[in-house]
mmCIF file of C-alpha atoms in Angstrom:
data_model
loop_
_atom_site.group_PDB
_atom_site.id
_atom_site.type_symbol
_atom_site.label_atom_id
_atom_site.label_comp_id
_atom_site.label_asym_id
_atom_site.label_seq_id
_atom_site.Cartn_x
_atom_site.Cartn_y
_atom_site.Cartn_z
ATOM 1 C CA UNK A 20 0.000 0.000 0.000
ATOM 2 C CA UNK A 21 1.702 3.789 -1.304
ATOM 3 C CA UNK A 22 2.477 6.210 1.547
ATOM 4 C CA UNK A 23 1.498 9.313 1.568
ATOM 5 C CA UNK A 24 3.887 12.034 3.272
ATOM 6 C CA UNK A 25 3.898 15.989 2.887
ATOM 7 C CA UNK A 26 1.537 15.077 -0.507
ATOM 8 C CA UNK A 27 4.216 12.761 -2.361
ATOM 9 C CA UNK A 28 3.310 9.017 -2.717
ATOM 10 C CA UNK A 29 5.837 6.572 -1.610
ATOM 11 C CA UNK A 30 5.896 2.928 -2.818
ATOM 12 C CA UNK A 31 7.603 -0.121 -1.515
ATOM 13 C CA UNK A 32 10.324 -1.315 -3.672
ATOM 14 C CA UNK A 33 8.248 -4.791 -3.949
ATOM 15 C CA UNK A 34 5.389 -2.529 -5.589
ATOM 16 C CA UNK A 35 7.617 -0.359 -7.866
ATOM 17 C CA UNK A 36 8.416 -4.557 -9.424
ATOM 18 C CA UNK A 37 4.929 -5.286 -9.437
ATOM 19 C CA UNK A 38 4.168 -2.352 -11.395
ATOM 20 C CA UNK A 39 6.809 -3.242 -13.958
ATOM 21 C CA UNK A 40 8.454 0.844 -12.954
ATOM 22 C CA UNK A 41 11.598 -0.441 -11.883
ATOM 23 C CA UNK A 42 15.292 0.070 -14.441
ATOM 24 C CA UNK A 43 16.216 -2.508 -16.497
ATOM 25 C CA UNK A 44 19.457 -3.735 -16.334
ATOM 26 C CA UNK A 45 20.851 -1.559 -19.067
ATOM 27 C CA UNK A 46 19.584 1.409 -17.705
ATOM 28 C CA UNK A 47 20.999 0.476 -14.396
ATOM 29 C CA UNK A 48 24.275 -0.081 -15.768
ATOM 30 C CA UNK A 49 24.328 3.242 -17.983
ATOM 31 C CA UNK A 50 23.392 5.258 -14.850
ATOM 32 C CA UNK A 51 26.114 3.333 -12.840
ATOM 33 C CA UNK A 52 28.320 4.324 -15.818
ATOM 34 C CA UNK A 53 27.581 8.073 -15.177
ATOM 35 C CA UNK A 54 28.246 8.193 -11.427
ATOM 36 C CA UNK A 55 31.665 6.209 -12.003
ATOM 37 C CA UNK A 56 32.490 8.627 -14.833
ATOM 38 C CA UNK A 57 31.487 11.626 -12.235
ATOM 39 C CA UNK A 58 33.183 9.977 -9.665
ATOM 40 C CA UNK A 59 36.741 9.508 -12.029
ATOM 41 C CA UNK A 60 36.399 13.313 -12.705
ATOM 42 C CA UNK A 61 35.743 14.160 -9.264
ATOM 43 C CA UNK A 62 38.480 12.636 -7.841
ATOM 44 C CA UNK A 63 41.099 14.177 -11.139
ATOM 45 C CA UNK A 64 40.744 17.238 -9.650
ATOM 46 C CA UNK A 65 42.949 19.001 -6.961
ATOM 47 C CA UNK A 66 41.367 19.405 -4.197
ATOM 48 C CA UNK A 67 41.460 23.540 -3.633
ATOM 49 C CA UNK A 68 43.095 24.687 -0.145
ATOM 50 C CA UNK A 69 41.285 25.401 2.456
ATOM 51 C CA UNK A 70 40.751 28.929 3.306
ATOM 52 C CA UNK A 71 41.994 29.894 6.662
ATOM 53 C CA UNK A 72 41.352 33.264 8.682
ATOM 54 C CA UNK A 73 44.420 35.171 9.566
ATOM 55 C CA UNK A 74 46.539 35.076 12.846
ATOM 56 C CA UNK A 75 45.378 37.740 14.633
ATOM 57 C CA UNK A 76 41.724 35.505 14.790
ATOM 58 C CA UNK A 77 41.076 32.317 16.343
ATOM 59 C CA UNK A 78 43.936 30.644 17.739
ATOM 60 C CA UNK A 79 42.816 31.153 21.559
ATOM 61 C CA UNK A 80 39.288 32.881 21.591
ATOM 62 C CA UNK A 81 39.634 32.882 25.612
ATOM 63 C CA UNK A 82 42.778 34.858 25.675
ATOM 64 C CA UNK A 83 42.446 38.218 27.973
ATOM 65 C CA UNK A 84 39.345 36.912 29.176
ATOM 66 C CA UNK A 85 38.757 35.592 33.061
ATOM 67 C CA UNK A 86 38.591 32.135 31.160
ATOM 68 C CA UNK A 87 42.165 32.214 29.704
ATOM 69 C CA UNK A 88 43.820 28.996 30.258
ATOM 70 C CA UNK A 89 40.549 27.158 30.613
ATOM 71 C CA UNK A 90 39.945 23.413 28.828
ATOM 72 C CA UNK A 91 37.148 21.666 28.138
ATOM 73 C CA UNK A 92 38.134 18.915 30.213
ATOM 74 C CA UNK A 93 37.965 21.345 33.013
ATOM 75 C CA UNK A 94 41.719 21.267 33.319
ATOM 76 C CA UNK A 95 43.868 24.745 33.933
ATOM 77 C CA UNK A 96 46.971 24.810 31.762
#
């Protein structure tokens, strides 16, 4: 029996069979064929660096603070 959620229909996968709506296997393999082609272009690519903010922020947000020093674990350094 379909689900219906936020007005889309859901069906089991044993119903999308039933109803013959399923891929066949060539379209299964050409769409497996496009994600490993995506996948092999992806992973050509350099990965871009990482942009990172500039010394004088970050580092120790609780310096100069009544906190400086303080850990998570509770711990003073």
């Amino acid at each position: 029996m379909p689900e219906e959620k936020a007005g889309k229909i859901f069906y089991s996968p044993e119903e999308v069979a039933a109803a013959g709506w399923g891929l066949s296997e060539e379209e299964r393999s050409e769409v497996q064929k496009m994600f490993d082609d995506f996948n092999a272009n992806r992973n050509a690519v350099l990965p871009e660096p990482t942009a990172e903010l500039p010394g004088r922020f970050g580092g120790d947000d609780l310096a100069g603070t009544e906190y400086e020093g303080w850990t998570p674990d509770g711990d003073r350094s």
